[in-house]
GROMACS .gro file of C-alpha atoms in nm:
model
  394
    1MET     CA    1  12.330  -8.159   3.969
    2GLU     CA    2  12.300  -7.875   3.717
    3SER     CA    3  11.973  -7.724   3.841
    4LEU     CA    4  11.742  -7.752   4.142
    5GLU     CA    5  11.381  -7.638   4.142
    6VAL     CA    6  11.156  -7.634   4.451
    7SER     CA    7  10.805  -7.521   4.525
    8SER     CA    8  10.617  -7.492   4.854
    9PHE     CA    9  10.929  -7.569   5.056
   10GLY     CA   10  10.944  -7.364   5.376
   11PRO     CA   11  10.902  -6.998   5.277
   12ILE     CA   12  10.994  -7.071   4.913
   13LYS     CA   13  10.683  -7.058   4.699
   14GLN     CA   14  10.866  -7.122   4.374
   15GLY     CA   15  11.227  -7.110   4.262
   16GLU     CA   16  11.480  -7.266   4.030
   17VAL     CA   17  11.857  -7.221   4.043
   18GLN     CA   18  12.083  -7.322   3.757
   19PHE     CA   19  12.430  -7.360   3.898
   20GLY     CA   20  12.742  -7.202   3.753
   21ASP     CA   21  13.101  -7.242   3.860
   22LEU     CA   22  13.016  -6.989   4.131
   23THR     CA   23  12.654  -6.939   4.233
   24VAL     CA   24  12.564  -6.662   4.478
   25LEU     CA   25  12.234  -6.654   4.667
   26VAL     CA   26  12.115  -6.321   4.809
   27GLY     CA   27  11.801  -6.214   4.990
   28PRO     CA   28  11.668  -6.101   5.328
   29GLN     CA   29  11.683  -6.303   5.648
   30ALA     CA   30  11.458  -6.611   5.667
   31SER     CA   31  11.401  -6.618   5.291
   32GLY     CA   32  11.502  -6.984   5.252
   33LYS     CA   33  11.864  -6.957   5.131
   34SER     CA   34  11.999  -7.186   5.402
   35LEU     CA   35  11.714  -7.433   5.351
   36PHE     CA   36  11.789  -7.437   4.980
   37VAL     CA   37  12.161  -7.515   5.013
   38GLN     CA   38  12.098  -7.778   5.279
   39LEU     CA   39  11.842  -7.940   5.048
   40PHE     CA   40  12.107  -7.938   4.773
   41LYS     CA   41  12.346  -8.125   5.001
   42ALA     CA   42  12.078  -8.369   5.118
   43ILE     CA   43  12.009  -8.468   4.756
   44GLU     CA   44  12.373  -8.489   4.648
   45ASP     CA   45  12.496  -8.672   4.959
   46SER     CA   46  12.187  -8.869   5.062
   47GLY     CA   47  12.363  -9.202   5.109
   48ALA     CA   48  12.650  -9.057   5.313
   49ILE     CA   49  12.414  -8.852   5.531
   50ARG     CA   50  12.184  -9.147   5.605
   51LYS     CA   51  12.484  -9.364   5.688
   52LYS     CA   52  12.638  -9.112   5.927
   53LEU     CA   53  12.310  -9.029   6.105
   54LYS     CA   54  12.232  -9.397   6.159
   55GLN     CA   55  12.589  -9.457   6.275
   56TYR     CA   56  12.525  -9.209   6.557
   57GLY     CA   57  12.186  -9.357   6.648
   58PHE     CA   58  11.944  -9.124   6.469
   59VAL     CA   59  11.630  -9.306   6.351
   60TRP     CA   60  11.337  -9.164   6.155
   61SER     CA   61  11.214  -9.444   5.926
   62LYS     CA   62  10.948  -9.574   6.167
   63ASP     CA   63  10.781  -9.235   6.206
   64LYS     CA   64  10.433  -9.195   6.054
   65LYS     CA   65  10.563  -8.889   5.869
   66PRO     CA   66  10.917  -8.995   5.775
   67VAL     CA   67  10.996  -8.688   5.561
   68GLY     CA   68  10.918  -8.453   5.850
   69ALA     CA   69  11.109  -8.673   6.095
   70PHE     CA   70  11.412  -8.682   5.866
   71LEU     CA   71  11.406  -8.303   5.815
   72SER     CA   72  11.382  -8.246   6.193
   73THR     CA   73  11.692  -8.461   6.230
   74TYR     CA   74  11.881  -8.317   5.934
   75LEU     CA   75  11.777  -7.948   5.937
   76GLY     CA   76  11.726  -7.927   6.313
   77GLY     CA   77  11.446  -7.948   6.565
   78GLY     CA   78  11.112  -7.802   6.462
   79MET     CA   79  11.191  -7.799   6.090
   80ALA     CA   80  10.946  -8.072   5.989
   81SER     CA   81  10.693  -7.805   5.888
   82VAL     CA   82  10.904  -7.687   5.592
   83TRP     CA   83  10.771  -7.991   5.404
   84GLN     CA   84  10.413  -7.920   5.296
   85PRO     CA   85  10.149  -8.139   5.127
   86ASP     CA   86  10.217  -7.975   4.790
   87THR     CA   87  10.599  -7.957   4.818
   88SER     CA   88  10.771  -8.062   4.497
   89ILE     CA   89  11.135  -8.091   4.391
   90SER     CA   90  11.288  -8.120   4.044
   91VAL     CA   91  11.652  -8.198   3.970
   92ASP     CA   92  11.790  -8.116   3.626
   93GLY     CA   93  11.436  -8.062   3.499
   94LYS     CA   94  11.298  -8.398   3.624
   95PRO     CA   95  11.070  -8.460   3.926
   96TYR     CA   96  11.269  -8.588   4.222
   97ASN     CA   97  11.138  -8.845   4.471
   98PHE     CA   98  11.275  -8.700   4.796
   99LEU     CA   99  11.101  -8.962   5.013
  100GLY     CA  100  11.229  -9.259   4.818
  101ARG     CA  101  11.579  -9.136   4.735
  102VAL     CA  102  11.682  -8.934   5.041
  103VAL     CA  103  11.463  -9.023   5.338
  104LYS     CA  104  11.438  -9.397   5.278
  105SER     CA  105  11.714  -9.636   5.179
  106PRO     CA  106  11.610  -9.776   4.840
  107ARG     CA  107  11.753 -10.097   4.702
  108GLY     CA  108  12.037 -10.078   4.457
  109PRO     CA  109  12.383  -9.919   4.464
  110ARG     CA  110  12.446  -9.651   4.723
  111VAL     CA  111  12.705  -9.377   4.727
  112ASP     CA  112  12.832  -9.336   5.082
  113LYS     CA  113  13.099  -9.072   5.017
  114GLU     CA  114  13.014  -8.704   5.055
  115SER     CA  115  13.071  -8.484   4.750
  116VAL     CA  116  12.952  -8.155   4.907
  117PHE     CA  117  13.136  -7.969   5.184
  118LEU     CA  118  12.909  -7.720   5.360
  119ILE     CA  119  13.052  -7.447   5.585
  120PRO     CA  120  12.750  -7.327   5.786
  121ALA     CA  121  12.662  -6.979   5.902
  122GLN     CA  122  12.672  -7.103   6.265
  123ARG     CA  123  13.042  -7.197   6.237
  124VAL     CA  124  13.144  -6.977   6.532
  125LEU     CA  125  12.975  -7.236   6.758
  126VAL     CA  126  13.215  -7.504   6.636
  127LEU     CA  127  13.515  -7.361   6.826
  128GLN     CA  128  13.328  -7.224   7.122
  129ASP     CA  129  13.583  -7.358   7.371
  130GLY     CA  130  13.883  -7.341   7.136
  131TRP     CA  131  13.852  -7.696   7.004
  132PRO     CA  132  13.606  -7.844   6.751
  133LYS     CA  133  13.319  -8.030   6.911
  134PRO     CA  134  13.260  -8.395   6.816
  135PHE     CA  135  12.953  -8.489   6.611
  136MET     CA  136  12.755  -8.585   6.922
  137GLY     CA  137  12.874  -8.286   7.126
  138TYR     CA  138  12.576  -8.078   7.014
  139LEU     CA  139  12.220  -8.050   7.145
  140PRO     CA  140  11.962  -8.295   7.004
  141GLY     CA  141  11.798  -8.029   6.786
  142ASP     CA  142  12.117  -7.898   6.624
  143PRO     CA  143  12.138  -7.941   6.243
  144TYR     CA  144  12.348  -8.201   6.066
  145CYS     CA  145  12.554  -7.945   5.872
  146VAL     CA  146  12.695  -7.792   6.192
  147ARG     CA  147  12.775  -8.134   6.340
  148ASP     CA  148  12.936  -8.253   6.017
  149PHE     CA  149  13.149  -7.940   5.970
  150SER     CA  150  13.264  -7.956   6.332
  151GLU     CA  151  13.356  -8.323   6.297
  152SER     CA  152  13.562  -8.248   5.984
  153LEU     CA  153  13.760  -7.979   6.170
  154ARG     CA  154  13.808  -8.211   6.467
  155HIS     CA  155  13.962  -8.474   6.239
  156LEU     CA  156  14.182  -8.205   6.082
  157MET     CA  157  14.316  -8.107   6.426
  158GLU     CA  158  14.366  -8.467   6.535
  159GLN     CA  159  14.569  -8.529   6.220
  160GLY     CA  160  14.824  -8.280   6.348
  161LEU     CA  161  14.729  -7.935   6.219
  162GLY     CA  162  14.939  -7.687   6.414
  163SER     CA  163  15.156  -7.944   6.589
  164GLY     CA  164  15.503  -7.794   6.621
  165LYS     CA  165  15.415  -7.479   6.424
  166ALA     CA  166  15.150  -7.211   6.396
  167ILE     CA  167  14.809  -7.297   6.252
  168PHE     CA  168  14.832  -6.957   6.084
  169PRO     CA  169  15.048  -6.853   5.914
  170GLN     CA  170  15.191  -7.174   5.771
  171ALA     CA  171  15.433  -7.166   5.480
  172GLY     CA  172  15.288  -7.485   5.335
  173ARG     CA  173  14.927  -7.365   5.353
  174LEU     CA  174  14.778  -7.118   5.106
  175LYS     CA  175  14.965  -6.900   4.857
  176SER     CA  176  15.193  -6.634   5.007
  177GLN     CA  177  14.980  -6.345   4.876
  178LEU     CA  178  14.672  -6.500   5.038
  179ARG     CA  179  14.851  -6.537   5.370
  180ARG     CA  180  14.957  -6.171   5.356
  181LEU     CA  181  14.606  -6.046   5.286
  182ILE     CA  182  14.454  -6.262   5.561
  183ASP     CA  183  14.720  -6.145   5.805
  184GLU     CA  184  14.665  -5.777   5.723
  185GLY     CA  185  14.287  -5.798   5.721
  186ILE     CA  186  14.217  -6.033   6.013
  187TYR     CA  187  14.504  -6.140   6.239
  188ILE     CA  188  14.718  -5.821   6.222
  189GLY     CA  189  15.051  -5.997   6.274
  190ALA     CA  190  14.923  -6.239   6.538
  191GLU     CA  191  14.980  -6.614   6.517
  192VAL     CA  192  14.708  -6.876   6.563
  193GLN     CA  193  14.871  -7.149   6.769
  194LEU     CA  194  14.790  -7.483   6.924
  195HIS     CA  195  14.834  -7.455   7.301
  196ALA     CA  196  14.830  -7.733   7.562
  197GLU     CA  197  14.634  -7.663   7.880
  198GLY     CA  198  14.720  -7.953   8.105
  199LEU     CA  199  14.600  -8.262   7.919
  200ARG     CA  200  14.385  -8.060   7.679
  201LYS     CA  201  14.482  -7.879   7.361
  202ARG     CA  202  14.322  -7.552   7.264
  203ILE     CA  203  14.358  -7.295   6.987
  204ALA     CA  204  14.502  -6.963   7.107
  205LEU     CA  205  14.615  -6.635   6.953
  206ARG     CA  206  14.961  -6.489   7.017
  207PRO     CA  207  14.961  -6.115   6.935
  208HIS     CA  208  15.261  -5.980   6.747
  209GLY     CA  209  15.552  -5.908   6.979
  210SER     CA  210  15.382  -6.062   7.283
  211ASP     CA  211  15.429  -6.382   7.484
  212THR     CA  212  15.066  -6.375   7.596
  213LEU     CA  213  14.830  -6.637   7.455
  214LEU     CA  214  14.471  -6.523   7.415
  215PRO     CA  215  14.199  -6.791   7.442
  216TYR     CA  216  13.951  -6.819   7.155
  217ASN     CA  217  13.658  -6.665   7.341
  218VAL     CA  218  13.834  -6.327   7.385
  219TRP     CA  219  13.934  -6.282   7.021
  220SER     CA  220  13.766  -6.019   6.807
  221SER     CA  221  13.438  -6.126   6.649
  222GLY     CA  222  13.598  -6.122   6.305
  223GLN     CA  223  13.882  -6.349   6.416
  224ARG     CA  224  13.639  -6.592   6.582
  225GLU     CA  225  13.414  -6.599   6.276
  226PHE     CA  226  13.698  -6.634   6.026
  227THR     CA  227  13.911  -6.899   6.197
  228PRO     CA  228  13.664  -7.190   6.149
  229LEU     CA  229  13.623  -7.071   5.788
  230LEU     CA  230  14.002  -7.070   5.744
  231MET     CA  231  14.025  -7.421   5.889
  232GLY     CA  232  13.756  -7.533   5.647
  233MET     CA  233  13.970  -7.391   5.365
  234TYR     CA  234  14.269  -7.584   5.500
  235TRP     CA  235  14.059  -7.900   5.488
  236LEU     CA  236  13.963  -7.828   5.124
  237MET     CA  237  14.313  -7.721   5.015
  238PRO     CA  238  14.563  -7.999   5.094
  239SER     CA  239  14.919  -7.878   5.142
  240THR     CA  240  15.039  -8.138   4.891
  241GLN     CA  241  15.022  -8.112   4.512
  242VAL     CA  242  14.667  -8.249   4.518
  243LYS     CA  243  14.419  -7.976   4.423
  244GLN     CA  244  14.103  -8.123   4.577
  245LYS     CA  245  14.004  -8.308   4.891
  246GLY     CA  246  13.894  -8.665   4.827
  247ASP     CA  247  13.554  -8.687   4.658
  248ILE     CA  248  13.447  -8.329   4.735
  249ARG     CA  249  13.339  -8.144   4.421
  250THR     CA  250  13.104  -7.872   4.553
  251VAL     CA  251  13.174  -7.624   4.834
  252ILE     CA  252  12.890  -7.434   5.001
  253ILE     CA  253  12.973  -7.138   5.225
  254GLU     CA  254  12.700  -6.956   5.416
  255GLU     CA  255  12.747  -6.587   5.495
  256PRO     CA  256  13.128  -6.572   5.474
  257GLU     CA  257  13.124  -6.200   5.554
  258MET     CA  258  13.007  -6.231   5.916
  259GLY     CA  259  13.220  -6.021   6.149
  260LEU     CA  260  13.456  -5.909   5.872
  261HIS     CA  261  13.563  -5.562   5.758
  262PRO     CA  262  13.496  -5.501   5.383
  263GLN     CA  263  13.868  -5.535   5.301
  264ALA     CA  264  13.875  -5.872   5.478
  265ILE     CA  265  13.572  -5.977   5.272
  266VAL     CA  266  13.773  -5.896   4.959
  267SER     CA  267  14.051  -6.120   5.095
  268PHE     CA  268  13.796  -6.398   5.140
  269CYS     CA  269  13.688  -6.353   4.778
  270LEU     CA  270  14.044  -6.430   4.671
  271LEU     CA  271  14.021  -6.752   4.872
  272MET     CA  272  13.701  -6.822   4.683
  273LEU     CA  273  13.881  -6.778   4.349
  274GLU     CA  274  14.144  -7.023   4.473
  275LEU     CA  275  13.867  -7.280   4.525
  276LEU     CA  276  13.747  -7.223   4.169
  277TRP     CA  277  14.102  -7.262   4.036
  278ARG     CA  278  14.124  -7.595   4.217
  279GLY     CA  279  13.818  -7.713   4.025
  280TYR     CA  280  13.553  -7.691   4.297
  281ARG     CA  281  13.207  -7.565   4.219
  282VAL     CA  282  13.119  -7.301   4.481
  283ILE     CA  283  12.781  -7.189   4.617
  284LEU     CA  284  12.765  -6.885   4.847
  285SER     CA  285  12.484  -6.725   5.041
  286THR     CA  286  12.556  -6.368   5.142
  287HIS     CA  287  12.420  -6.036   5.267
  288SER     CA  288  12.733  -5.848   5.164
  289PRO     CA  289  12.731  -5.604   4.870
  290VAL     CA  290  13.113  -5.638   4.865
  291VAL     CA  291  13.083  -5.998   4.743
  292LEU     CA  292  12.858  -5.884   4.457
  293ASP     CA  293  13.096  -5.595   4.384
  294VAL     CA  294  13.366  -5.855   4.321
  295ILE     CA  295  13.137  -6.075   4.112
  296TRP     CA  296  13.029  -5.777   3.901
  297ALA     CA  297  13.393  -5.677   3.852
  298LEU     CA  298  13.486  -6.031   3.742
  299LYS     CA  299  13.202  -6.038   3.489
  300GLU     CA  300  13.298  -5.697   3.349
  301LEU     CA  301  13.672  -5.764   3.337
  302ALA     CA  302  13.614  -6.096   3.161
  303GLN     CA  303  13.505  -5.895   2.855
  304LEU     CA  304  13.853  -5.739   2.823
  305GLU     CA  305  14.178  -5.878   2.693
  306GLU     CA  306  14.352  -6.095   2.949
  307ALA     CA  307  14.640  -5.858   3.036
  308PRO     CA  308  14.430  -5.551   3.137
  309ALA     CA  309  14.176  -5.777   3.307
  310ILE     CA  310  14.445  -5.933   3.525
  311ARG     CA  311  14.587  -5.588   3.605
  312GLY     CA  312  14.239  -5.490   3.724
  313LEU     CA  313  14.215  -5.796   3.949
  314LYS     CA  314  14.561  -5.726   4.087
  315LYS     CA  315  14.441  -5.382   4.201
  316ILE     CA  316  14.108  -5.508   4.336
  317PHE     CA  317  14.279  -5.769   4.554
  318ASP     CA  318  14.575  -5.548   4.643
  319VAL     CA  319  14.827  -5.804   4.522
  320ALA     CA  320  15.169  -5.643   4.554
  321VAL     CA  321  15.363  -5.886   4.334
  322LEU     CA  322  15.182  -6.084   4.065
  323GLY     CA  323  15.356  -6.421   4.085
  324GLN     CA  324  15.268  -6.711   3.860
  325PRO     CA  325  15.045  -6.891   4.120
  326ILE     CA  326  14.813  -6.590   4.163
  327LYS     CA  327  14.819  -6.514   3.791
  328GLU     CA  328  14.690  -6.868   3.729
  329VAL     CA  329  14.410  -6.810   3.980
  330PHE     CA  330  14.314  -6.481   3.809
  331THR     CA  331  14.327  -6.633   3.461
  332SER     CA  332  14.103  -6.917   3.576
  333ALA     CA  333  13.859  -6.674   3.743
  334LEU     CA  334  13.810  -6.476   3.421
  335ARG     CA  335  13.689  -6.792   3.245
  336LYS     CA  336  13.434  -6.903   3.504
  337ASP     CA  337  13.054  -6.888   3.489
  338TYR     CA  338  12.902  -6.668   3.762
  339ARG     CA  339  12.533  -6.686   3.859
  340VAL     CA  340  12.339  -6.474   4.112
  341TYR     CA  341  11.989  -6.548   4.243
  342PHE     CA  342  11.766  -6.327   4.455
  343PHE     CA  343  11.534  -6.489   4.710
  344ASP     CA  344  11.262  -6.228   4.678
  345ARG     CA  345  11.026  -6.224   4.975
  346THR     CA  346  10.681  -6.066   4.949
  347ASP     CA  347  10.473  -6.099   5.263
  348ASP     CA  348  10.531  -6.461   5.372
  349GLU     CA  349  10.623  -6.606   5.033
  350VAL     CA  350  10.954  -6.621   4.850
  351GLU     CA  351  11.018  -6.648   4.478
  352VAL     CA  352  11.367  -6.705   4.344
  353ARG     CA  353  11.474  -6.471   4.061
  354ASP     CA  354  11.778  -6.482   3.834
  355ILE     CA  355  11.966  -6.150   3.861
  356SER     CA  356  12.294  -6.280   3.718
  357SER     CA  357  12.344  -5.987   3.481
  358LEU     CA  358  12.389  -5.748   3.779
  359ASP     CA  359  12.316  -5.474   3.526
  360PRO     CA  360  12.293  -5.140   3.712
  361GLY     CA  361  12.092  -4.999   3.420
  362ASP     CA  362  11.826  -5.271   3.421
  363ASP     CA  363  11.465  -5.150   3.450
  364ASP     CA  364  11.400  -5.423   3.709
  365GLU     CA  365  11.512  -5.283   4.045
  366ARG     CA  366  11.574  -5.636   4.171
  367VAL     CA  367  11.848  -5.668   3.909
  368SER     CA  368  11.985  -5.312   3.912
  369GLY     CA  369  11.978  -5.303   4.294
  370TRP     CA  370  12.143  -5.648   4.320
  371GLY     CA  371  11.859  -5.791   4.523
  372GLY     CA  372  11.855  -5.485   4.749
  373LEU     CA  373  12.223  -5.508   4.846
  374SER     CA  374  12.336  -5.207   4.643
  375GLY     CA  375  12.004  -5.026   4.611
  376PHE     CA  376  11.949  -4.973   4.984
  377SER     CA  377  12.226  -4.716   5.032
  378GLY     CA  378  12.110  -4.532   4.719
  379ARG     CA  379  11.754  -4.526   4.851
  380ILE     CA  380  11.872  -4.375   5.182
  381ALA     CA  381  12.069  -4.110   4.992
  382ASP     CA  382  11.757  -4.021   4.791
  383ILE     CA  383  11.546  -3.993   5.108
  384VAL     CA  384  11.803  -3.772   5.282
  385GLY     CA  385  11.842  -3.559   4.969
  386ASP     CA  386  11.466  -3.508   4.945
  387ALA     CA  387  11.450  -3.415   5.314
  388LEU     CA  388  11.735  -3.165   5.281
  389TYR     CA  389  11.575  -3.008   4.976
  390ALA     CA  390  11.239  -2.982   5.153
  391GLY     CA  391  11.407  -2.832   5.460
  392SER     CA  392  11.591  -2.567   5.261
  393ALA     CA  393  11.272  -2.470   5.079
  394THR     CA  394  11.082  -2.387   5.400
   0.00000   0.00000   0.00000
């Protein structure tokens, strides 16, 4: 899929996104970003999703309103109302029959393998007790993407991740510079380990220089938010020479910045560039101006000669020694296509706007303010400055 256009879908009145190598979606809460990326996955992986839902006993085809019943099952309870009488979808510029091609099971060849891996914003729920829940371990109204992500991590753990060695850091997982940045920004010398509690295994944290194991629920919020994300990266980045995982070609990550310090967000962005180097197409939704800072820097540095551009990236990501593996990641990143879209909400309606230029001198404040992510702090400074000036004049 090269482009997806929707109208009258949940809060989204009208919007089209043309996907680059990395596509970033920004906008206020409840503006439809999560709905949009889940719709993307539903279209791309319709056969695999139908197969898995039916495998676990979910049925919607006999409902009088099958689209609404499917969306309540897939998006979560109460979400049937996002589909309206005038909802329309176009894929690559052509009208798309969502009922016939996603909700129902049309005759003809079916693709039952998933090509999109979605890491949801609710990922902290996945490891609530220190072990990934099974697909059916969630409440009836919980969305498919959370169940599916949790099931993927459960399989990863059952295949032996962490057996006999730390889950993090692992010498065979991730490039050494990435491990260093993650350690400094998130785990601070601690090891993430697999710990047996009687007959049950659980993930625990061993602080540096301590024999004490801390259960998952007492970790810092950043560590709890990041660990499921890290495990998702492990799943996408096999420790062998294979760059990609199976049939997965697109990675969607919702709100990767949750619970993280800005420097840790920069470390995540280097993980993101690793995904691009491996050939994945990446879609992010974010509320973090730091993510757009990095995207803007990549777009600007790409206009320079390769050597100074790579030196700039080395400083941005605080890479102490520029080895060949990271240099390859940086070189790849400078050649990628970056797109940014703003889910612009006015009253109860949302329109999607292309702000990919990220031009701070643009007359359109939605572009120059990066969808409000950079403009908000400037607006506060202006207000405080005006107040101070008024106060000194009285």
